Tab-separated table of C-alpha atoms in Angstrom:
chain	number	residue	atom	x	y	z
A	221	MET	CA	0.000	0.000	0.000
A	222	HIS	CA	0.950	3.628	-0.429
A	223	ASN	CA	1.875	5.658	2.621
A	224	PRO	CA	-0.325	7.599	3.174
A	225	ILE	CA	-3.013	5.344	1.759
A	226	ARG	CA	-4.536	6.487	-1.553
A	227	VAL	CA	-8.325	6.433	-1.729
A	228	GLY	CA	-9.926	6.418	-5.178
A	229	ILE	CA	-13.387	8.037	-5.189
A	230	THR	CA	-15.718	7.838	-8.201
A	231	HIS	CA	-18.155	10.712	-8.681
A	232	GLY	CA	-21.218	8.553	-9.457
A	233	ASP	CA	-24.203	10.307	-11.050
A	234	PHE	CA	-23.321	13.998	-11.285
A	235	ASN	CA	-27.023	14.930	-11.288
A	236	GLY	CA	-27.371	13.381	-7.830
A	237	ILE	CA	-25.748	14.185	-4.494
A	238	GLY	CA	-22.423	12.469	-5.208
A	239	TYR	CA	-20.288	15.599	-5.534
A	240	GLU	CA	-21.975	17.240	-2.570
A	241	VAL	CA	-21.284	14.376	-0.165
A	242	ILE	CA	-17.742	13.944	-1.510
A	243	ILE	CA	-16.934	17.618	-0.924
A	244	LYS	CA	-18.517	17.669	2.522
A	245	ALA	CA	-16.760	14.445	3.549
A	246	LEU	CA	-13.358	15.777	2.465
A	247	ASP	CA	-13.819	19.379	3.622
A	248	GLU	CA	-12.229	18.801	7.003
A	249	GLU	CA	-9.112	20.361	8.454
A	250	GLU	CA	-5.975	18.270	7.908
A	251	ILE	CA	-7.960	15.466	6.204
A	252	THR	CA	-5.123	14.906	3.733
A	253	ASP	CA	-2.784	14.107	6.636
A	254	LEU	CA	-4.813	10.914	7.098
A	255	PHE	CA	-5.059	9.761	3.472
A	256	THR	CA	-4.674	10.979	-0.110
A	257	PRO	CA	-8.008	11.374	-1.942
A	258	VAL	CA	-8.075	10.756	-5.698
A	259	ILE	CA	-11.433	11.728	-7.221
A	260	PHE	CA	-12.342	10.331	-10.647
A	261	GLY	CA	-14.801	12.710	-12.280
A	262	SER	CA	-14.903	16.284	-13.565
A	263	ALA	CA	-12.887	19.165	-12.108
A	264	GLU	CA	-15.314	21.549	-13.816
A	265	ILE	CA	-18.406	20.064	-12.142
A	266	LEU	CA	-16.612	19.670	-8.821
A	267	ASN	CA	-15.713	23.346	-8.837
A	268	GLN	CA	-19.281	24.342	-9.673
A	269	VAL	CA	-20.763	22.230	-6.878
A	270	ARG	CA	-18.169	23.622	-4.480
A	271	LYS	CA	-19.419	27.120	-5.275
A	272	ASP	CA	-23.072	26.070	-5.092
A	273	ILE	CA	-22.777	24.712	-1.556
A	274	GLY	CA	-20.766	27.735	-0.474
A	275	THR	CA	-17.642	26.143	0.967
A	276	GLU	CA	-14.583	28.372	0.993
A	277	THR	CA	-12.170	25.898	2.565
A	278	PHE	CA	-12.370	22.992	0.092
A	279	ARG	CA	-9.479	22.945	-2.382
A	280	PHE	CA	-8.456	20.399	-5.013
A	281	THR	CA	-5.664	19.773	-7.498
A	282	PRO	CA	-6.312	18.499	-11.050
A	283	VAL	CA	-3.899	15.719	-12.116
A	284	ARG	CA	-3.483	13.834	-15.389
A	285	SER	CA	-3.784	10.396	-13.760
A	286	ALA	CA	-3.864	8.698	-10.379
A	287	ALA	CA	-0.155	7.977	-10.773
A	288	ASP	CA	0.431	11.742	-10.565
A	289	ALA	CA	-1.610	12.210	-7.394
A	290	GLN	CA	0.071	14.402	-4.791
A	291	ASN	CA	0.105	13.538	-1.120
A	292	GLY	CA	-1.295	16.264	1.084
A	293	LYS	CA	-3.831	17.344	-1.546
A	294	VAL	CA	-7.290	16.395	-2.800
A	295	ASN	CA	-6.567	15.191	-6.341
A	296	VAL	CA	-9.011	15.097	-9.264
A	297	VAL	CA	-8.549	12.977	-12.390
A	298	ASP	CA	-10.702	14.307	-15.248
A	299	VAL	CA	-12.546	11.497	-17.022
A	300	CYS	CA	-15.277	13.643	-18.618
A	301	PRO	CA	-15.432	16.120	-21.499
A	302	ARG	CA	-15.920	19.752	-20.573
A	303	GLY	CA	-19.254	21.460	-20.952
A	304	LEU	CA	-21.502	18.665	-19.680
A	305	GLU	CA	-24.989	19.819	-18.766
A	306	VAL	CA	-25.705	19.288	-15.075
A	307	THR	CA	-29.400	19.056	-14.195
A	308	PRO	CA	-29.677	18.295	-10.453
A	309	GLY	CA	-32.408	15.798	-9.685
A	310	HIS	CA	-32.886	14.695	-13.283
A	311	PRO	CA	-31.270	11.562	-14.758
A	312	SER	CA	-29.496	11.818	-18.088
A	313	LYS	CA	-27.623	9.595	-20.513
A	314	GLU	CA	-24.541	11.848	-20.232
A	315	ALA	CA	-24.481	11.443	-16.448
A	316	GLY	CA	-24.677	7.656	-16.823
A	317	GLU	CA	-21.800	7.606	-19.307
A	318	ALA	CA	-19.714	9.829	-17.039
A	319	ALA	CA	-20.380	7.528	-14.067
A	320	VAL	CA	-19.186	4.491	-16.049
A	321	ALA	CA	-16.092	6.354	-17.263
A	322	ALA	CA	-15.138	7.203	-13.675
A	323	LEU	CA	-15.661	3.634	-12.503
A	324	GLU	CA	-13.567	2.160	-15.315
A	325	ALA	CA	-10.770	4.671	-14.708
A	326	ALA	CA	-10.734	3.888	-10.987
A	327	CYS	CA	-10.590	0.136	-11.644
A	328	LEU	CA	-7.653	0.619	-14.004
A	329	ALA	CA	-5.853	2.705	-11.380
A	330	LEU	CA	-6.418	-0.089	-8.853
A	331	GLU	CA	-5.043	-2.706	-11.216
A	332	GLU	CA	-1.992	-0.551	-11.945
A	333	GLY	CA	-1.336	0.016	-8.243
A	334	ASP	CA	-1.884	3.787	-8.305
A	335	ILE	CA	-4.597	3.719	-5.622
A	336	ASP	CA	-5.222	1.316	-2.745
A	337	PHE	CA	-9.023	0.916	-2.779
A	338	ILE	CA	-12.121	2.595	-4.187
A	339	VAL	CA	-15.176	4.343	-2.798
A	340	THR	CA	-18.033	4.663	-5.272
A	341	ALA	CA	-20.624	7.424	-5.125
A	342	PRO	CA	-24.184	6.358	-6.080
A	343	ILE	CA	-25.203	5.731	-9.693
A	344	ASN	CA	-28.527	5.522	-11.489
A	345	LYS	CA	-28.812	1.911	-12.628
A	346	LYS	CA	-30.990	2.839	-15.600
A	347	THR	CA	-28.748	5.558	-17.045
A	348	VAL	CA	-25.555	3.493	-16.759
A	349	TYR	CA	-27.068	0.414	-18.396
A	350	SER	CA	-25.859	-0.018	-21.983
A	351	GLU	CA	-23.915	-2.362	-24.255
A	352	ARG	CA	-20.790	-0.961	-22.628
A	353	PHE	CA	-22.177	-1.543	-19.116
A	354	PRO	CA	-24.685	-4.436	-19.183
A	355	PHE	CA	-24.897	-4.730	-15.397
A	356	PRO	CA	-27.664	-3.947	-12.892
A	357	GLY	CA	-25.252	-2.219	-10.514
A	358	HIS	CA	-21.755	-1.672	-9.161
A	359	THR	CA	-21.540	-5.075	-7.481
A	360	GLU	CA	-22.135	-7.109	-10.629
A	361	PHE	CA	-19.672	-5.032	-12.678
A	362	LEU	CA	-16.965	-5.249	-10.036
A	363	ALA	CA	-17.493	-9.002	-9.702
A	364	GLN	CA	-16.541	-9.392	-13.345
A	365	ARG	CA	-13.761	-6.810	-13.338
A	366	LEU	CA	-12.019	-7.249	-9.984
A	367	ALA	CA	-12.733	-10.785	-8.735
A	368	ASP	CA	-10.398	-13.720	-9.308
A	369	GLU	CA	-11.624	-16.113	-11.968
A	370	GLY	CA	-14.349	-18.345	-10.551
A	371	ASP	CA	-14.969	-16.141	-7.501
A	372	LYS	CA	-18.276	-14.395	-6.873
A	373	ALA	CA	-18.682	-11.002	-5.246
A	374	THR	CA	-20.972	-10.609	-2.243
A	375	MET	CA	-22.734	-7.426	-1.168
A	376	ILE	CA	-22.300	-6.721	2.538
A	377	LEU	CA	-23.904	-3.769	4.323
A	378	PHE	CA	-22.330	-2.927	7.666
A	379	ASP	CA	-21.833	-0.466	10.466
A	380	ASP	CA	-19.903	-0.911	13.717
A	381	ASP	CA	-22.379	-3.473	15.082
A	382	LEU	CA	-24.231	-5.112	12.178
A	383	ARG	CA	-23.088	-6.882	8.987
A	384	VAL	CA	-25.583	-8.180	6.444
A	385	ALA	CA	-24.703	-10.159	3.295
A	386	LEU	CA	-27.103	-10.853	0.424
A	387	VAL	CA	-27.506	-14.106	-1.505
A	388	THR	CA	-29.300	-12.232	-4.305
A	389	THR	CA	-28.836	-8.533	-4.972
A	390	HIS	CA	-30.554	-6.654	-7.788
A	391	LYS	CA	-33.196	-9.153	-8.888
A	392	ALA	CA	-36.926	-8.862	-9.420
A	393	MET	CA	-38.824	-10.595	-6.621
A	394	ARG	CA	-40.307	-13.185	-8.998
A	395	GLU	CA	-36.743	-14.277	-9.886
A	396	VAL	CA	-35.490	-14.628	-6.324
A	397	PRO	CA	-36.743	-18.162	-5.411
A	398	ASP	CA	-35.039	-19.728	-8.435
A	399	ALA	CA	-31.786	-18.048	-7.423
A	400	ILE	CA	-31.875	-19.495	-3.893
A	401	THR	CA	-29.889	-22.690	-4.344
A	402	LYS	CA	-27.656	-24.726	-2.118
A	403	ASP	CA	-24.645	-23.435	-4.048
A	404	SER	CA	-25.623	-19.757	-3.935
A	405	VAL	CA	-26.403	-19.875	-0.215
A	406	SER	CA	-23.246	-21.823	0.584
A	407	ARG	CA	-21.112	-19.433	-1.472
A	408	THR	CA	-22.543	-16.408	0.319
A	409	ILE	CA	-21.942	-17.972	3.732
A	410	ARG	CA	-18.349	-18.775	2.786
A	411	ASN	CA	-17.740	-15.298	1.384
A	412	MET	CA	-19.151	-13.738	4.529
A	413	ASP	CA	-17.003	-15.968	6.731
A	414	ALA	CA	-13.881	-15.148	4.707
A	415	ALA	CA	-14.630	-11.408	4.801
A	416	LEU	CA	-15.214	-11.437	8.549
A	417	ARG	CA	-11.920	-13.221	9.116
A	418	GLN	CA	-9.812	-11.416	6.536
A	419	ASP	CA	-11.184	-7.889	6.368
A	420	PHE	CA	-12.915	-7.485	9.749
A	421	ARG	CA	-10.228	-9.418	11.676
A	422	MET	CA	-12.550	-11.815	13.525
A	423	ASP	CA	-11.097	-15.168	14.608
A	424	LYS	CA	-14.302	-17.199	15.002
A	425	PRO	CA	-17.192	-15.268	13.478
A	426	ARG	CA	-20.745	-16.434	14.167
A	427	ILE	CA	-23.059	-16.205	11.157
A	428	ALA	CA	-26.868	-16.359	11.089
A	429	VAL	CA	-28.822	-17.335	7.957
A	430	LEU	CA	-32.349	-16.088	7.316
A	431	SER	CA	-35.123	-18.108	5.722
A	432	LEU	CA	-36.703	-17.168	2.400
A	433	ASN	CA	-40.333	-17.851	3.271
A	434	PRO	CA	-42.493	-16.552	6.139
A	435	HIS	CA	-42.265	-18.564	9.368
A	436	ASN	CA	-39.223	-20.404	8.004
A	437	GLY	CA	-41.474	-22.142	5.497
A	438	ASP	CA	-43.562	-23.888	8.207
A	439	ASN	CA	-41.931	-27.254	7.461
A	440	GLY	CA	-42.640	-26.930	3.754
A	441	LEU	CA	-46.212	-25.668	4.028
A	442	LEU	CA	-45.223	-22.144	2.894
A	443	GLY	CA	-42.362	-23.143	0.610
A	444	ALA	CA	-39.682	-25.806	0.352
A	445	GLU	CA	-36.578	-23.663	-0.235
A	446	GLU	CA	-35.535	-23.912	3.420
A	447	ILE	CA	-35.644	-27.729	3.409
A	448	ARG	CA	-34.351	-28.245	-0.107
A	449	GLU	CA	-31.645	-25.563	-0.429
A	450	ILE	CA	-30.914	-23.447	2.643
A	451	GLU	CA	-30.612	-26.114	5.350
A	452	PRO	CA	-28.294	-28.346	3.239
A	453	ALA	CA	-26.087	-25.327	2.528
A	454	ILE	CA	-25.830	-24.552	6.237
A	455	ALA	CA	-25.046	-28.206	7.055
A	456	GLU	CA	-22.302	-28.296	4.425
A	457	CYS	CA	-20.676	-25.146	5.813
A	458	VAL	CA	-20.924	-26.420	9.398
A	459	ALA	CA	-19.168	-29.609	8.318
A	460	ASP	CA	-16.336	-27.436	7.015
A	461	GLY	CA	-15.903	-25.719	10.368
A	462	ILE	CA	-17.865	-22.506	9.790
A	463	LEU	CA	-19.896	-21.282	12.769
A	464	VAL	CA	-23.193	-20.779	10.966
A	465	PHE	CA	-26.718	-21.116	12.359
A	466	GLY	CA	-30.293	-21.072	11.083
A	467	PRO	CA	-32.314	-20.622	9.078
A	468	PHE	CA	-34.211	-18.038	11.107
A	469	ALA	CA	-37.514	-16.376	10.225
A	470	ALA	CA	-36.531	-12.803	9.385
A	471	ASP	CA	-39.313	-10.973	11.231
A	472	GLY	CA	-38.690	-12.577	14.602
A	473	PHE	CA	-34.929	-12.492	14.148
A	474	PHE	CA	-34.854	-8.705	13.895
A	475	GLY	CA	-37.936	-8.068	16.010
A	476	THR	CA	-36.514	-9.821	19.086
A	477	GLY	CA	-33.003	-8.425	18.703
A	478	ASP	CA	-31.407	-11.822	17.947
A	479	TYR	CA	-29.291	-10.133	15.270
A	480	ALA	CA	-27.086	-8.714	18.042
A	481	LYS	CA	-25.886	-12.238	18.934
A	482	PHE	CA	-24.123	-12.729	15.590
A	483	ASP	CA	-21.143	-11.222	13.785
A	484	GLY	CA	-22.725	-11.583	10.355
A	485	ILE	CA	-26.161	-12.207	8.847
A	486	VAL	CA	-26.939	-13.796	5.477
A	487	ALA	CA	-30.209	-12.562	3.947
A	488	MET	CA	-31.846	-14.162	0.928
A	489	TYR	CA	-32.784	-11.035	-1.007
A	490	HIS	CA	-32.195	-7.298	-1.197
A	491	ASP	CA	-34.984	-5.785	0.893
A	492	GLN	CA	-35.042	-8.623	3.422
A	493	GLY	CA	-31.579	-7.615	4.555
A	494	LEU	CA	-31.368	-3.942	3.659
A	495	ALA	CA	-34.685	-2.701	5.053
A	496	PRO	CA	-33.891	-3.663	8.678
A	497	PHE	CA	-30.228	-2.781	8.224
A	498	LYS	CA	-30.943	0.769	7.092
A	499	ALA	CA	-33.510	1.235	9.841
A	500	LEU	CA	-30.896	0.243	12.433
A	501	ALA	CA	-27.710	1.717	10.946
A	502	ARG	CA	-29.305	4.901	9.569
A	503	GLU	CA	-26.679	7.283	8.130
A	504	TYR	CA	-23.742	5.227	9.434
A	505	GLY	CA	-24.250	2.316	7.043
A	506	VAL	CA	-21.633	1.351	4.464
A	507	ASN	CA	-21.904	-0.887	1.414
A	508	TYR	CA	-18.951	-3.265	0.970
A	509	THR	CA	-18.240	-5.710	-1.848
A	510	ALA	CA	-16.576	-8.870	-0.512
A	511	GLY	CA	-14.843	-11.401	-2.740
A	512	LEU	CA	-12.828	-8.912	-4.815
A	513	LYS	CA	-9.068	-8.592	-5.142
A	514	TYR	CA	-9.388	-5.047	-3.818
A	515	VAL	CA	-11.540	-3.298	-1.229
A	516	ARG	CA	-14.573	-1.375	-2.509
A	517	THR	CA	-16.958	0.555	-0.297
A	518	SER	CA	-19.747	3.042	-0.938
A	519	PRO	CA	-22.345	4.989	1.026
A	520	ASP	CA	-25.501	2.956	1.533
A	521	HIS	CA	-27.835	5.550	0.005
A	522	GLY	CA	-28.854	6.291	-3.569
A	523	THR	CA	-28.467	9.259	-5.894
A	524	GLY	CA	-30.726	11.453	-3.757
A	525	TYR	CA	-32.390	13.177	-6.694
A	526	ASN	CA	-35.056	14.641	-4.395
A	527	ILE	CA	-32.467	16.781	-2.576
A	528	ALA	CA	-29.841	17.171	-5.326
A	529	GLY	CA	-28.678	20.753	-5.717
A	530	LYS	CA	-30.312	21.863	-2.461
A	531	ASN	CA	-27.277	21.593	-0.157
A	532	GLU	CA	-29.196	19.215	2.115
A	533	ALA	CA	-27.219	15.978	1.668
A	534	ASP	CA	-25.706	14.335	4.763
A	535	PRO	CA	-22.093	13.218	4.112
A	536	THR	CA	-21.942	10.800	7.057
A	537	SER	CA	-22.304	7.602	5.024
A	538	MET	CA	-19.715	8.774	2.472
A	539	ARG	CA	-17.331	9.696	5.280
A	540	GLN	CA	-17.919	6.299	6.898
A	541	ALA	CA	-17.309	4.558	3.554
A	542	ILE	CA	-13.927	6.254	3.276
A	543	TYR	CA	-12.782	5.587	6.832
A	544	GLN	CA	-14.146	2.043	6.956
A	545	GLY	CA	-12.485	1.353	3.591
A	546	ILE	CA	-9.156	2.428	5.034
A	547	ASP	CA	-9.631	0.068	7.982
A	548	LEU	CA	-10.675	-2.834	5.742
A	549	THR	CA	-7.691	-2.329	3.441
A	550	ARG	CA	-5.256	-2.268	6.342
A	551	ASN	CA	-6.937	-5.249	7.993
A	552	ARG	CA	-6.596	-7.252	4.794
A	553	ALA	CA	-2.909	-6.361	4.503
A	554	MET	CA	-2.314	-7.467	8.102
A	555	HIS	CA	-4.233	-10.693	7.493
A	556	VAL	CA	-2.155	-11.514	4.431
A	557	GLU	CA	1.040	-10.846	6.357
A	558	ALA	CA	-0.089	-12.883	9.386
A	559	THR	CA	-1.183	-15.887	7.335
A	560	SER	CA	1.695	-16.014	4.867
A	561	ASN	CA	4.110	-18.941	5.225
A	562	PRO	CA	7.476	-17.703	6.550
A	563	MET	CA	9.209	-21.093	6.335
A	564	PRO	CA	10.829	-20.779	2.858
A	565	LYS	CA	12.435	-17.480	3.846
A	566	MET	CA	13.686	-18.915	7.143
A	567	LYS	CA	15.277	-21.888	5.363
A	568	GLN	CA	16.956	-19.558	2.892
A	569	GLU	CA	18.329	-17.445	5.717
A	570	ARG	CA	19.759	-20.558	7.425
A	571	ARG	CA	21.530	-21.584	4.226
A	572	GLN	CA	23.059	-18.136	3.851
A	573	LYS	CA	24.378	-18.338	7.423
A	574	GLY	CA	25.985	-21.713	6.744
A	575	SER	CA	23.750	-23.719	9.026
A	576	PRO	CA	24.488	-27.451	9.740
A	577	GLU	CA	21.731	-28.546	7.390
A	578	GLU	CA	24.000	-27.659	4.450
A	579	SER	CA	26.698	-30.168	5.473
C-alpha cells in the first residue's frame, strides 16, 4: 500500500448528491494528513458544486492520472469532457456515461497500483445500463472486473455493530426463489465468513442465515426452499468448520433483537436484509463488496435526486465509507502478512548463514 493510503473516489451520477457528499466528507481540516483522496470525475463540475454549496475551505488539485496524485492534496482525475450539462435531480444519458467512465478509470488505477481501494458514489442503474455496461449495478460489474476467476462477489452492508450479506442482490422478486440454491447460499456464507476473518479481523465469526419464506417455510407448508436448499447449505458449511446457524424467520430475528448475537447475517434477497439494516444503521451504514481482489466501499444511500442541488445531503455515510475502507484495506494487509508462510524465507536465511543442514 501507499503511505499515506490512496483512496480512489468515483463521482457517481453527477445529477445526484455524489459531488456534494464527496466535498462535505473531504472538507475537514488536515484530512489529507490521514489519506490521499483521488477523485475520478470532472474538475469543472466539482468546482461548480463547491461554489453552489458555499464552501470556501475545500481545495483540489487536477492531475493527469492517479499515478500523478500528490500527497497532502485532494486530487481530481478528469474522465469527462468539458461542458456537460448538469441538471440536479434529473437523470441523463450523459451522467450515466460519465459515471461508467469514472468507474472504469478507478478500476484501471487499482489494477496498476496507483490507488489502494475505491469508494463509489451512487449511480442511477438505468442511465448506466448499456452495451458498454450491461450490469444492474456496481456489485455485478466489479465481480466481473475485480474478482479472481471463478470467484463471486458478495454485497455486505455494515456499520460498527451489524453486517448483512445478500444471496441475491438486484433481482426482481419473482426471480429470487429460483436463485436461492444450495450453491448460492453456501457461497454467500463462505464469502461472509472469509470477509469477517480477513477484512474485519474476527477469529471465530458467528453467522446467522435467514429463511426465504415466512415462518421459516412452516416445514414446507409455505415453501420448500428452506428444506431443499438453505438447510443443506448450512449443514455443508458447518461440516467445514464454519460457525453458521439457522435458518431463522426474518421478522422474529430482527424483532426480538437476535441479530445482536451474531457477527454476520446472510439474507436471501435485497430488501429482506437492507430494510432492517438501514432502519438500524441509519446514516452510518456502508456498502462493501466482498470477494474482490481489492476493497470497494460506498455509502448505503442512492443518488438522492429529491435533494440534489439543495445543499441538504448528509455526508456521514460517504465519510464512513472512506474511513471504513481504510480500515478494511489495512486489515486485509495485516491478514495476508499474518497468514503467509514464513518457512521458505527462514530456510533460505539458514543456508546463507551456513547452518548445519547444508553439510
